[in-house]
Tab-separated table of C-alpha atoms and ligand atoms in Angstrom:
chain	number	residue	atom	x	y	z
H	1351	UNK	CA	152.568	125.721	133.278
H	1352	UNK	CA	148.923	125.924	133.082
H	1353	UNK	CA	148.906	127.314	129.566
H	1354	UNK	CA	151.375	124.691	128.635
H	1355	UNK	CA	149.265	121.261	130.042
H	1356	UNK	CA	145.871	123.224	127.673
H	1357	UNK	CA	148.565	123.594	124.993
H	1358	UNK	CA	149.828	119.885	125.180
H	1359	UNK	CA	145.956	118.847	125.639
H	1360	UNK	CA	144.987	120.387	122.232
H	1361	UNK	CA	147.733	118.658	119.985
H	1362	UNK	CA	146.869	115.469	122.056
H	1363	UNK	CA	143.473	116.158	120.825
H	1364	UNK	CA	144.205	117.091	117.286
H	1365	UNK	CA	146.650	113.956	116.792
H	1366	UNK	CA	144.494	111.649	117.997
H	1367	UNK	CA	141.561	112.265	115.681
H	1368	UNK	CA	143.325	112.367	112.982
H	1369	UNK	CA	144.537	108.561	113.327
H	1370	UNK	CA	143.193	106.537	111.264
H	1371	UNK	CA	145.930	103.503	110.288
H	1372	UNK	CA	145.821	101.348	113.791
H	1373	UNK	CA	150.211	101.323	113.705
H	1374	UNK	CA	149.893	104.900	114.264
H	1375	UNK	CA	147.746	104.341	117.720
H	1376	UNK	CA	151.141	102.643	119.618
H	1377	UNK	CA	153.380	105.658	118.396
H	1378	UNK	CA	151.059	108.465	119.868
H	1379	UNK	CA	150.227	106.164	123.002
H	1380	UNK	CA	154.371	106.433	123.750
H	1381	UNK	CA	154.692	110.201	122.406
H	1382	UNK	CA	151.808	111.706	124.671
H	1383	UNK	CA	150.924	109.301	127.642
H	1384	UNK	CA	153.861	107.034	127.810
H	1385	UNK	CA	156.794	106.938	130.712
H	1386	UNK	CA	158.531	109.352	129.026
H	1387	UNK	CA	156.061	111.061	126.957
H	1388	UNK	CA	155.336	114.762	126.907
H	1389	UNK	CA	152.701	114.677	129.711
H	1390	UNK	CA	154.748	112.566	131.989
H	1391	UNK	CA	157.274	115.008	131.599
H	1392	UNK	CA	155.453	118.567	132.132
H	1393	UNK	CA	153.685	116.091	135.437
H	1394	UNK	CA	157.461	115.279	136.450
H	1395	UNK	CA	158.387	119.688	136.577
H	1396	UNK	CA	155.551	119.834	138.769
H	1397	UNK	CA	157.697	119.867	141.512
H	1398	UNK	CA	159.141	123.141	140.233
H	1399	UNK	CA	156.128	125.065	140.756
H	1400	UNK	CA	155.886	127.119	143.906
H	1401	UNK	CA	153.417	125.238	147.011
H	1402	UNK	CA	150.601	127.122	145.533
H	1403	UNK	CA	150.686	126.778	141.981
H	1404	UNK	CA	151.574	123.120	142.568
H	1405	UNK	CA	147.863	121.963	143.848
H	1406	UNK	CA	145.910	123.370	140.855
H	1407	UNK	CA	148.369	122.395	138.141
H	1408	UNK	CA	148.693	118.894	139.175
H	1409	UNK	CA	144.654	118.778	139.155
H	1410	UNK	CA	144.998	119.467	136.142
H	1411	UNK	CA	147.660	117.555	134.559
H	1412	UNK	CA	145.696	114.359	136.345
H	1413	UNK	CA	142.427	115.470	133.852
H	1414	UNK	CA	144.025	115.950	131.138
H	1415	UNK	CA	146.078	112.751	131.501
H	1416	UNK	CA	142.454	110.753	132.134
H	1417	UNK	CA	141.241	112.678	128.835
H	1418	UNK	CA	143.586	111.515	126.668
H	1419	UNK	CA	143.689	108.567	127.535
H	1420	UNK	CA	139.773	107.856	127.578
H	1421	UNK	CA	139.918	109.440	124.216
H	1422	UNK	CA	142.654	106.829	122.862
H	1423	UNK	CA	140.781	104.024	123.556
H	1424	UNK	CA	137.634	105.532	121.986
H	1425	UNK	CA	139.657	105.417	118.641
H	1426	UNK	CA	141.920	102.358	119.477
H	1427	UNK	CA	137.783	100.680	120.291
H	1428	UNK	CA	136.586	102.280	116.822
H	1429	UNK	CA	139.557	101.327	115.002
H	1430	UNK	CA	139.635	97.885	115.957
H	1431	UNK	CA	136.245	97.142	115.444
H	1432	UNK	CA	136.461	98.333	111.741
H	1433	UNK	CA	135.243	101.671	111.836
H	1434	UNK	CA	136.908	104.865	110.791
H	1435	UNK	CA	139.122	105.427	113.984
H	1436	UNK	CA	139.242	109.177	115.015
H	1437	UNK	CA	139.021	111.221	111.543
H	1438	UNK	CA	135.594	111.039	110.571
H	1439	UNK	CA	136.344	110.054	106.916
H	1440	UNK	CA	132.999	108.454	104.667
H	1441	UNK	CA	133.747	105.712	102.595
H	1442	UNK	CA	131.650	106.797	99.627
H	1443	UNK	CA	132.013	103.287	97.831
H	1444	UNK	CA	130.655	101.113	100.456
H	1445	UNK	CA	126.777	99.802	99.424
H	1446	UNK	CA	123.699	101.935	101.241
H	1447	UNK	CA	122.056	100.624	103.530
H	1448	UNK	CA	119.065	99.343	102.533
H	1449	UNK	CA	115.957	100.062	104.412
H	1450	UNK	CA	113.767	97.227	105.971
H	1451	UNK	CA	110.585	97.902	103.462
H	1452	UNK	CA	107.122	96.074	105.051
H	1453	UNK	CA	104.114	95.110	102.606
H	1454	UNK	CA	100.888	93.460	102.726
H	1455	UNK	CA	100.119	90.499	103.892
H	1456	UNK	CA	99.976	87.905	101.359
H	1457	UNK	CA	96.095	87.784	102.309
H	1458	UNK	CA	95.634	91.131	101.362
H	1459	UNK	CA	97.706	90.992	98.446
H	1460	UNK	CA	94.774	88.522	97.072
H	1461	UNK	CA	91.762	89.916	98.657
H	1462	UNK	CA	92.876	93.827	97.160
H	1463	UNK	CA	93.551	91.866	93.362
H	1464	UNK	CA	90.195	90.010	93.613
H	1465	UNK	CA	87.971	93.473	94.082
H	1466	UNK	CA	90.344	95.271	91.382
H	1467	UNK	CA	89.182	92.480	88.798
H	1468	UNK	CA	85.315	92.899	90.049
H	1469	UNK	CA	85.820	96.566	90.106
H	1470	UNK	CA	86.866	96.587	86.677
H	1471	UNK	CA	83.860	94.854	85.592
H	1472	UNK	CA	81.647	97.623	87.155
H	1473	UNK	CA	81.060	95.351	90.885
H	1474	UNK	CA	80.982	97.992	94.203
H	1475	UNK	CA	83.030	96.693	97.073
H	1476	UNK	CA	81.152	96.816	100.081
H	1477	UNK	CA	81.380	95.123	103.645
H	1478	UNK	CA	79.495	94.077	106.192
H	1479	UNK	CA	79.628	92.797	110.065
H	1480	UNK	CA	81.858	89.986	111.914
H	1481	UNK	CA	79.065	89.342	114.503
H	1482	UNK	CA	75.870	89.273	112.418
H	1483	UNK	CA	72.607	88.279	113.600
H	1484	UNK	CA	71.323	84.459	112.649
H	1485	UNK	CA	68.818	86.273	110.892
H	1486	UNK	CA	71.252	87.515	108.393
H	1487	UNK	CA	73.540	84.846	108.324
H	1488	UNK	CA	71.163	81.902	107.926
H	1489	UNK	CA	67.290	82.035	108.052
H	1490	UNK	CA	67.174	85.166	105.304
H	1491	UNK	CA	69.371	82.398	103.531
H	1492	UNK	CA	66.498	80.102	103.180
H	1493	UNK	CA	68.331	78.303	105.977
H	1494	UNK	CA	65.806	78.161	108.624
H	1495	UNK	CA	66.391	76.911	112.259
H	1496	UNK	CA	66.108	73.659	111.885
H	1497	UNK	CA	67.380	73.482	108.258
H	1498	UNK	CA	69.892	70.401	107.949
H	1499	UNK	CA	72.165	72.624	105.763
H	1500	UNK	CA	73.432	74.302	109.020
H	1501	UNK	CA	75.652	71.327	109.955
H	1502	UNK	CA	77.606	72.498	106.758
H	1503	UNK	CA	78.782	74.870	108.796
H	1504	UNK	CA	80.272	74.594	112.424
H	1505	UNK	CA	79.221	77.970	113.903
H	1506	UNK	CA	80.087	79.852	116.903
H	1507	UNK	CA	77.570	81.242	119.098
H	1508	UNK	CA	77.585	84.185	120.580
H	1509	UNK	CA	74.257	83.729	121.699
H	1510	UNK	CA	70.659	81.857	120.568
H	1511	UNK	CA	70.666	84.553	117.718
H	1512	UNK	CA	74.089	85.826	117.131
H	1513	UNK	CA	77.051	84.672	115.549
H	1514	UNK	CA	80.196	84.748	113.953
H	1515	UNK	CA	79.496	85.199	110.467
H	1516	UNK	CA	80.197	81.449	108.936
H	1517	UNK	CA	80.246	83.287	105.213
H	1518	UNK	CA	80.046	86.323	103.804
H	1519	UNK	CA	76.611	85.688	101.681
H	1520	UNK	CA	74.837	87.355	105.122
H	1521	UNK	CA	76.532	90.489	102.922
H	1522	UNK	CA	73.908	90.058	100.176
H	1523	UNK	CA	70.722	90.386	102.112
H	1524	UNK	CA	71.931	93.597	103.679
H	1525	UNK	CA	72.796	95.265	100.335
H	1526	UNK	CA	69.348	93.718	98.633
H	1527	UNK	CA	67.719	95.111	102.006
H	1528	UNK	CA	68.390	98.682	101.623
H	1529	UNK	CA	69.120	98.981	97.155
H	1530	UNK	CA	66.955	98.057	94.894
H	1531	UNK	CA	68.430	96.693	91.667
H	1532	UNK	CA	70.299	96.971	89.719
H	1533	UNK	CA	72.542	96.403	92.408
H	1534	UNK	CA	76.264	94.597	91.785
H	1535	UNK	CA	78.280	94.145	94.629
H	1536	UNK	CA	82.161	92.713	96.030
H	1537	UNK	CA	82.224	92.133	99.976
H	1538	UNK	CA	85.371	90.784	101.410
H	1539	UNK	CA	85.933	90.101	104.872
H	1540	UNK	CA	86.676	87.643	107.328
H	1541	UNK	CA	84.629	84.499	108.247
H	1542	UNK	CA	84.432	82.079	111.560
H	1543	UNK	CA	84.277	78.200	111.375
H	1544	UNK	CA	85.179	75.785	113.936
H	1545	UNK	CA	87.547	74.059	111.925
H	1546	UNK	CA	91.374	73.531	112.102
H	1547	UNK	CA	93.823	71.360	110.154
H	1548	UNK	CA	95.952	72.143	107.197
H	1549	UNK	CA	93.422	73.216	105.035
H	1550	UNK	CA	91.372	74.959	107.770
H	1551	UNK	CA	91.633	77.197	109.962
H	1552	UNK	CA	88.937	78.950	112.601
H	1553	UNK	CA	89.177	82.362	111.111
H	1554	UNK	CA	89.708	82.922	107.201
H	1555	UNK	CA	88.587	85.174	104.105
H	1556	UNK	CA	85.905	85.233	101.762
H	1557	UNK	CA	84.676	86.932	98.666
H	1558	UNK	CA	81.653	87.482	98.153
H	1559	UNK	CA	79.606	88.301	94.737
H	1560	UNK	CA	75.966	89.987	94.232
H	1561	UNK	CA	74.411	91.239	90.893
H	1562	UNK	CA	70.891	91.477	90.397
H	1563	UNK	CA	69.070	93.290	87.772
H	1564	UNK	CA	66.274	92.620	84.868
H	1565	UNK	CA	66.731	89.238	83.051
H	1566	UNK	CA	70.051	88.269	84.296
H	1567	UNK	CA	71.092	84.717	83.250
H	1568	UNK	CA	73.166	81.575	83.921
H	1569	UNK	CA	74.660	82.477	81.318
H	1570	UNK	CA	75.809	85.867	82.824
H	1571	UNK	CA	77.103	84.127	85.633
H	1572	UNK	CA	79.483	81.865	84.179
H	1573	UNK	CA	80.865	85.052	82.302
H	1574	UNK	CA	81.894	86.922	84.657
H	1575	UNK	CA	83.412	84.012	86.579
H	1576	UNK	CA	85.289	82.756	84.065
H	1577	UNK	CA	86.566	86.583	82.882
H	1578	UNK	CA	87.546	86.402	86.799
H	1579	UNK	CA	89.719	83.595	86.740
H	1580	UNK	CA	91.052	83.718	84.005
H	1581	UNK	CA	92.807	87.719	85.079
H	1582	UNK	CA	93.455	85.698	88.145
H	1583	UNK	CA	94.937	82.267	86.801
H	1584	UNK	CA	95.893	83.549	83.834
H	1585	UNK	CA	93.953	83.390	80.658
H	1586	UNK	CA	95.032	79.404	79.368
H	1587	UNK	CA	93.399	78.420	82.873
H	1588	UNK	CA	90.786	75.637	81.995
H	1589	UNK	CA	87.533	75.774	84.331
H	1590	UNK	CA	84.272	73.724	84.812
H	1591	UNK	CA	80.696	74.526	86.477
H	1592	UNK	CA	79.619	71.403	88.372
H	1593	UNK	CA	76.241	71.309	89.533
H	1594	UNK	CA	75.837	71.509	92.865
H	1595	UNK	CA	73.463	72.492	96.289
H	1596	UNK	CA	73.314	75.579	98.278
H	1597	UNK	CA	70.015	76.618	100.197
H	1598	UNK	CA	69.911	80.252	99.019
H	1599	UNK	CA	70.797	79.914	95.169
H	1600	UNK	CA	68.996	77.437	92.695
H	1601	UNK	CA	70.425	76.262	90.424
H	1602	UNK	CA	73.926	76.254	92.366
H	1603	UNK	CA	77.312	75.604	90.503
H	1604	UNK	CA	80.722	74.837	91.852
H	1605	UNK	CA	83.511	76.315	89.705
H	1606	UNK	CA	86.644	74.199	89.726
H	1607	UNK	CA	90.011	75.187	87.776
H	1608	UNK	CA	92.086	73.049	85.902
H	1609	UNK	CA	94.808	71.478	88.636
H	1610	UNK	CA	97.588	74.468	88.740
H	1611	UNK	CA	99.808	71.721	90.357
H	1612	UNK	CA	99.886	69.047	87.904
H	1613	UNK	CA	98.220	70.721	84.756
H	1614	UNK	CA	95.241	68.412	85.214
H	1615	UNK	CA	97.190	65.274	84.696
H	1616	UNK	CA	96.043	64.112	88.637
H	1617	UNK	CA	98.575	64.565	91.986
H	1618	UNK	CA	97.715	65.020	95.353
H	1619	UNK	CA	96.745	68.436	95.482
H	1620	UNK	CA	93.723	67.720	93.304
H	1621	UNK	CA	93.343	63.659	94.871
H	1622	UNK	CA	93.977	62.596	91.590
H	1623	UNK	CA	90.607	64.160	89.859
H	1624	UNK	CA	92.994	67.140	87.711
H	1625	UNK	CA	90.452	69.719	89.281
H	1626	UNK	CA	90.330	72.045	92.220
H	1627	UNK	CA	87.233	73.718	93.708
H	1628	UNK	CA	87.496	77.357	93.944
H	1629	UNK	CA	84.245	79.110	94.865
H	1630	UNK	CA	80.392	78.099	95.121
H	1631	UNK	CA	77.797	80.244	92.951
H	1632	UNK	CA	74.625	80.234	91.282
H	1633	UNK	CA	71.491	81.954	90.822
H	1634	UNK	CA	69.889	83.367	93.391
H	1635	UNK	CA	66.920	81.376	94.642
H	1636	UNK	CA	63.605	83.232	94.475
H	1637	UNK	CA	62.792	82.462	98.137
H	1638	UNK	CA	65.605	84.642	99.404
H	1639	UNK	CA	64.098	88.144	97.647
H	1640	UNK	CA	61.064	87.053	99.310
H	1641	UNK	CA	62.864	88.110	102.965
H	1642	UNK	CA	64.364	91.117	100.848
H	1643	UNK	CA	61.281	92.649	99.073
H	1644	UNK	CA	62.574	91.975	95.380
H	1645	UNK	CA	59.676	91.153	93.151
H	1646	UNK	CA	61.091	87.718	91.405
H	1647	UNK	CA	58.796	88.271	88.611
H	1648	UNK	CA	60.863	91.343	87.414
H	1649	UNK	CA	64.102	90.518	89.266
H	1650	UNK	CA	67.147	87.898	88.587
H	1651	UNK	CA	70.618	87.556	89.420
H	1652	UNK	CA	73.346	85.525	90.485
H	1653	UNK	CA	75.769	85.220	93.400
H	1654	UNK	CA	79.054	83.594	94.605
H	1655	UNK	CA	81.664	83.370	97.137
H	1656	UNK	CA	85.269	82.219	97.353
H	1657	UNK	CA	87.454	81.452	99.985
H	1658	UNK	CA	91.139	83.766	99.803
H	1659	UNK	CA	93.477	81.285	101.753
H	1660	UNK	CA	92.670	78.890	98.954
H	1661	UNK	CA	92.861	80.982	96.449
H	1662	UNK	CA	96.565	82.607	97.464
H	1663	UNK	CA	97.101	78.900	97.961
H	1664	UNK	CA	96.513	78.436	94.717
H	1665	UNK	CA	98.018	81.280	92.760
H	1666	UNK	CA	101.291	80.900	94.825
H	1667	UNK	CA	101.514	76.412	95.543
H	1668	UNK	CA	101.067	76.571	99.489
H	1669	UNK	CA	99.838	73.342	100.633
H	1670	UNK	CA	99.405	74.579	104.361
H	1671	UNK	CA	97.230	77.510	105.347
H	1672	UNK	CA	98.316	77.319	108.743
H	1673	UNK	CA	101.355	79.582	107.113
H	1674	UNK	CA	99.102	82.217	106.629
H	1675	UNK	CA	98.668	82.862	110.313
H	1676	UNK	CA	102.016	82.444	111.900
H	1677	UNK	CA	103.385	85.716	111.001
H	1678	UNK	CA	106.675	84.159	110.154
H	1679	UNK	CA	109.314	86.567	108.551
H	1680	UNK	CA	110.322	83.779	106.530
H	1681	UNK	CA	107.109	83.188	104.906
H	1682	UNK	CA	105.657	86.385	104.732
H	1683	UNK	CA	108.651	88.223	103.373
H	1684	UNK	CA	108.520	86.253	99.748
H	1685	UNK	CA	105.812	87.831	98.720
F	2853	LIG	N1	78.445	81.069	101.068
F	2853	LIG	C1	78.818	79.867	100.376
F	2853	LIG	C2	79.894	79.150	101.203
F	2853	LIG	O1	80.456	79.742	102.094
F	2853	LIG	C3	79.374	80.156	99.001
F	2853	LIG	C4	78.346	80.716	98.061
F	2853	LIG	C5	78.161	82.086	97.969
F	2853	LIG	C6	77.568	79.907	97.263
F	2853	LIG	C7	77.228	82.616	97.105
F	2853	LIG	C8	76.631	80.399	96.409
F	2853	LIG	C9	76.469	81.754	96.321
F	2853	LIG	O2	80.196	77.996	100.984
């Protein structure tokens, strides 16, 4: 009896997994575990066997039974929901799955294409602190305590003579500090205003540019930028040097590009002027290698620095940098 139930169990077994078609499920549901399937029968000769063969052999006609059965409705389950029921049988023609790849953060996308372009020209990315001492960040500037320049900037304090760095141009002093020239440097990194709207936001990315050396000119300056954005914009990109005002370089120049919304014709990206700012420069002013022990007389160069969120802006027509910061799939995953 015994050998027959193990016997019965196998084929049960065997049958099942082979189903794959869900008409065959009803069929072996009646042949195995219905009223007068095979199992019901051996259970019903039960009462042949002798009182104490009876106990063990109905024990295990009960498992077997609750076997089967638990293993039919695995397959019936894995049939129904669309699977390949009990044979395990690949469907070689069915698309991979593909897997979930990250990347970069737009951000970096920009800030890692900016230093490749400097790089290329010969520029050494370098970095430098988040906190930074006043020192650095303003008075070696040529932006002394009371300088009204400061309010250009809305700083956090950390305390009377720390801050959050408001720009990354505390970057040039260090590397002047401890090189002499020539000395051409990239530093990216991350700067702190107290700021917010949709062009602004407390935290965001700058560039910044160093190169110092004998008899460096304007001349070399607008050069390089305009090499710059035009691997950046793309080499048709129109640009202009405006003059402008910045306590550590004299004479300063804004760089604007040609509107990449409206081709210069005037929209609301560019409040109707067909330009867009894109990074300060200019040469750097003789008082600063006075804090830096540059001799002036032998020594000229120029600097800049660019913000990244309006850059990627930019390069990719985002009109809200908030975007940048909400670590939405939605955004992110375009680029
Ligand atoms: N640090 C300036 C700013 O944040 C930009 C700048 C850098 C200007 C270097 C001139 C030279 O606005």
């Amino acid at each position: 009896m015994k050998d027959q139930l193990l016997e019965l169990e196998k084929r049960g077994n065997d049958e099942i997994s082979a189903i794959n078609d869900p008409s065959d499920l009803e069929p072996f549901r009646i042949k195995y575990l219905g009223k007068k399937g095979a199992l019901t029968s051996l259970m019903k000769s039960l009462g042949k066997l002798s009182r104490e063969e009876r106990p063990e052999a109905g024990k295990l006609a009960n498992q077997i039974k609750v076997n089967l059965s638990r293993r039919f409705q695995e397959v019936k389950t894995s049939i129904e929901a669309g699977k390949s029921g009990g044979a395990t049988s690949v469907d070689v023609t069915l698309p991979g799955r593909v897997p979930l790849y990250g990347h970069l953060h737009p951000i970096t996308q920009v800030i890692k294409e900016v230093c490749l372009i400097f790089s290329r020209m010969g520029f050494r990315v370098v970095k430098g602190p988040n906190v930074e001492l006043d020192y650095y960040n303003f008075e070696a500037l040529n932006l002394p305590k009371d300088h009204p320049a400061r309010d250009m900037q809305d700083t956090f304090y950390i305390s009377e003579n720390v801050v959050l760095r408001t720009h990354t141009s505390p970057i040039q002093v260090r590397v002047m500090e401890t090189r002499q020239p020539p000395v051409s440097v990239i530093a990216p990194g991350k700067v702190y205003r107290r700021d917010s709207d949709v062009s602004h936001t407390p935290m965001f990315h700058q560039v910044e540019g160093l190169l110092v050396d004998r008899d460096v000119s304007f001349g070399e300056l607008k050069g390089t930028l305009t090499r710059f954005i035009h691997q950046m914009f793309g080499s048709d990109t129109r640009l202009r040097f405006r003059p402008s005002f910045f306590p550590f370089t004299e004479p300063s120049a804004e760089v604007d590009i040609q509107c990449v919304m409206c081709g210069g014709k005037g929209c609301r990206t560019c409040s109707r002027t067909g330009w867009l700012e894109i990074l300060g420069s200019g040469m750097v002013d003789p008082e600063v290698y006075g804090f830096v022990d540059y001799d002036p007389d032998v020594y000229s160069g120029f600097a800049f620095g660019m913000g990244i969120e309006r850059i990627a802006m930019l390069k990719y027509g985002i009109d809200d940098i908030q975007l940048f910061f909400k670590n939405d799939m939605r955004f992110l995953s375009q680029f």
